[in-house]
Every structure is written in structure tokens, then in C-alpha cells.
Amino acid sequence: MTSANLFDFPSAPLSAEQIDLLLHRDTVRIERILSQGQASPSDFWYDQDEDEFVVLLQGEALLEFCNPDEQLRLRPGDHLTIAAHRRHRVAWTHPHQISLWLAIFVPPISPAKPYPCAEPGSPSSPEQQRSPQDVATRPTR
């Protein structure tokens, strides 16, 4: 038996995102991800073969998706399922607080792959369509 605490991490600021593999079986992978001020490069999109269930346990983050273009602000307890090949990236994480993610990767329900994302700076790219004030947020409970 292996035992650990998801909330056991250094209190010092993180200089880089930290990914800890908690479990890996044939078709399932579970990761704990710690980030503090890190974001994906503006020209990078995750394009994964698996569906990903992700929950933000601590901190704040902003995810960007393409095709269709949208942004989603996450706060503690927020979770979502990202379909395989739904291109996405981390646009922002809180710079002064560690964002703690739990990500579970499983085989996809559908093999469909969306169209490619728009190039950064093009008229259909997210940064051309939305200002920071337009970011959709979930209502506070």
C-alpha cells in the first residue's frame, strides 16, 4: 500500500511546474500537478490522445480552448472533462499561491478530432476575440 497527502508540498515559491505521477495502469493515468505563475507558451496547445478529467483543488487558473475558442476560469473545487484532442492550454495560474490540480487520463469515448487551432494573432485566435474583462467565470457559490 502506498500512502501520501495531495496537499503535502513545499511552501516556498515554485520555479517550475511540478508533475507527480500518482498512478499509471494500462489505460489510466493519475497526476498531481503543482503550478505557481506558470502558463503554457502562447504558441503551444495540449493535444492528448486521452480524455482528461481535471479538478483544481487549490489556487486559481485560466484555461484556454480552441475550436471553439473559449476560456474558463477555475477556482478550488471546479472540475471539467476535456475530450481527447480538444486542444487546450493553461493561460494563467495564480502567481502568489500554488495551484494544485488532480488530473485523471482515461481512454476517449469518441475518437473525433477537432479542426486545428487558429495561429496566435490571427482574427480567430482567442487573444484577438476577448479582452481580460470578457473572460467567462463561474458564478460564486
Coordinates of C-alpha atoms in Angstrom, one line a residue:
M1 CA 0.0 0.0 0.0
T2 CA 1.2 3.5 -0.9
S3 CA 0.0 6.4 1.1
A4 CA 0.6 10.2 0.7
N5 CA -1.2 13.5 1.1
L6 CA -2.0 15.6 -2.0
F7 CA -1.6 18.8 0.0
D8 CA 2.0 17.9 1.1
F9 CA 4.2 20.2 -0.9
P10 CA 6.8 22.9 -0.3
S11 CA 5.6 26.3 0.9
A12 CA 8.4 28.0 -1.0
P13 CA 7.5 29.5 -4.4
L14 CA 7.7 27.1 -7.3
S15 CA 10.2 28.0 -10.0
A16 CA 8.7 25.4 -12.4
E17 CA 5.6 23.4 -12.8
Q18 CA 5.8 20.1 -10.9
I19 CA 4.0 17.0 -12.2
D20 CA 3.9 13.9 -9.9
L21 CA 2.7 10.6 -11.4
L22 CA 0.4 9.1 -8.7
L23 CA -0.9 6.0 -10.6
H24 CA -0.3 4.5 -14.0
R25 CA -2.2 1.4 -15.2
D26 CA -2.8 0.1 -18.7
T27 CA -5.4 2.8 -19.7
V28 CA -5.5 5.1 -16.7
R29 CA -3.0 7.7 -15.5
I30 CA -3.4 10.0 -12.5
E31 CA -1.2 13.0 -11.9
R32 CA -0.9 15.7 -9.3
I33 CA 0.2 19.0 -10.8
L34 CA 1.5 22.0 -8.9
S35 CA 1.9 25.3 -10.6
Q36 CA 2.5 28.9 -9.4
G37 CA 2.6 31.6 -12.1
Q38 CA 3.4 29.1 -14.8
A39 CA 1.5 29.0 -18.1
S40 CA 1.7 27.2 -21.4
P41 CA 3.6 29.1 -24.2
S42 CA 1.3 31.2 -26.3
D43 CA 2.0 29.0 -29.4
F44 CA 1.5 25.7 -27.6
W45 CA -1.6 23.6 -27.3
Y46 CA -2.0 20.3 -25.5
D47 CA -3.5 17.7 -27.9
Q48 CA -3.8 14.5 -26.0
D49 CA -4.9 11.0 -27.0
E50 CA -6.9 10.5 -23.8
D51 CA -9.9 12.2 -22.2
E52 CA -8.8 14.2 -19.2
F53 CA -10.8 14.8 -16.0
V54 CA -9.2 17.6 -14.1
V55 CA -10.1 19.2 -10.8
L56 CA -8.5 22.3 -9.3
L57 CA -8.1 21.6 -5.6
Q58 CA -6.3 24.9 -4.6
G59 CA -5.4 28.1 -6.3
E60 CA -6.7 29.8 -9.4
A61 CA -6.2 29.1 -13.1
L62 CA -7.4 30.1 -16.5
L63 CA -7.7 27.5 -19.3
E64 CA -8.0 28.3 -23.0
F65 CA -9.5 26.1 -25.6
C66 CA -9.7 26.3 -29.3
N67 CA -12.3 25.2 -31.8
P68 CA -14.5 26.6 -30.5
D69 CA -12.4 29.3 -28.8
E70 CA -13.3 29.8 -25.2
Q71 CA -11.7 30.5 -21.8
L72 CA -12.6 29.0 -18.4
R73 CA -11.5 30.4 -15.1
L74 CA -11.1 27.7 -12.4
R75 CA -11.3 28.1 -8.6
P76 CA -10.9 25.5 -5.9
G77 CA -13.4 22.6 -6.4
D78 CA -14.0 23.4 -10.1
H79 CA -13.6 20.4 -12.4
L80 CA -14.2 19.5 -16.0
T81 CA -13.6 16.7 -18.5
I82 CA -11.6 17.6 -21.6
A83 CA -12.2 15.3 -24.5
A84 CA -9.3 13.7 -26.3
H85 CA -7.8 16.0 -28.9
R86 CA -9.7 19.1 -27.6
R87 CA -6.8 21.4 -27.9
H88 CA -6.2 23.4 -24.7
R89 CA -3.5 25.2 -22.7
V90 CA -3.0 26.8 -19.3
A91 CA -3.2 30.6 -19.9
W92 CA -2.6 31.7 -16.3
T93 CA -2.1 30.3 -12.8
H94 CA -2.0 32.4 -9.6
P95 CA 1.5 33.9 -9.2
H96 CA 1.4 34.0 -5.3
Q97 CA -0.5 30.8 -4.5
I98 CA 0.2 27.2 -5.5
S99 CA -2.4 25.8 -7.8
L100 CA -3.0 22.2 -7.1
W101 CA -4.5 20.1 -9.8
L102 CA -5.6 16.4 -9.9
A103 CA -5.7 15.1 -13.5
I104 CA -7.1 11.7 -14.5
F105 CA -6.4 10.5 -18.0
V106 CA -8.6 7.7 -19.5
P107 CA -9.3 6.3 -22.9
P108 CA -11.5 8.5 -25.1
I109 CA -15.2 7.9 -25.6
S110 CA -15.0 9.4 -29.1
P111 CA -12.0 9.3 -31.5
A112 CA -13.2 12.5 -33.3
K113 CA -10.5 15.2 -33.7
P114 CA -11.5 18.9 -34.0
Y115 CA -10.1 21.3 -36.6
P116 CA -6.7 22.8 -35.8
C117 CA -6.4 25.9 -33.7
A118 CA -6.0 29.4 -35.2
E119 CA -2.5 30.7 -35.1
P120 CA -1.8 33.3 -32.3
G121 CA -2.5 36.8 -33.5
S122 CA -5.0 35.7 -36.3
P123 CA -8.5 37.1 -36.3
S124 CA -10.0 33.9 -34.9
S125 CA -7.4 33.4 -32.1
P126 CA -8.6 33.8 -28.5
E127 CA -6.5 36.8 -27.8
Q128 CA -8.0 38.7 -30.8
Q129 CA -11.6 37.9 -29.7
R130 CA -11.6 38.5 -26.0
S131 CA -10.2 41.1 -23.6
P132 CA -9.4 40.0 -20.0
Q133 CA -12.7 41.7 -18.9
D134 CA -14.6 39.3 -21.2
V135 CA -13.3 36.1 -19.6
A136 CA -16.2 33.9 -18.6
T137 CA -16.3 32.9 -15.0
R138 CA -18.4 30.6 -13.0
P139 CA -20.8 32.2 -10.6
T140 CA -19.6 32.3 -7.0
R141 CA -21.4 29.9 -4.7

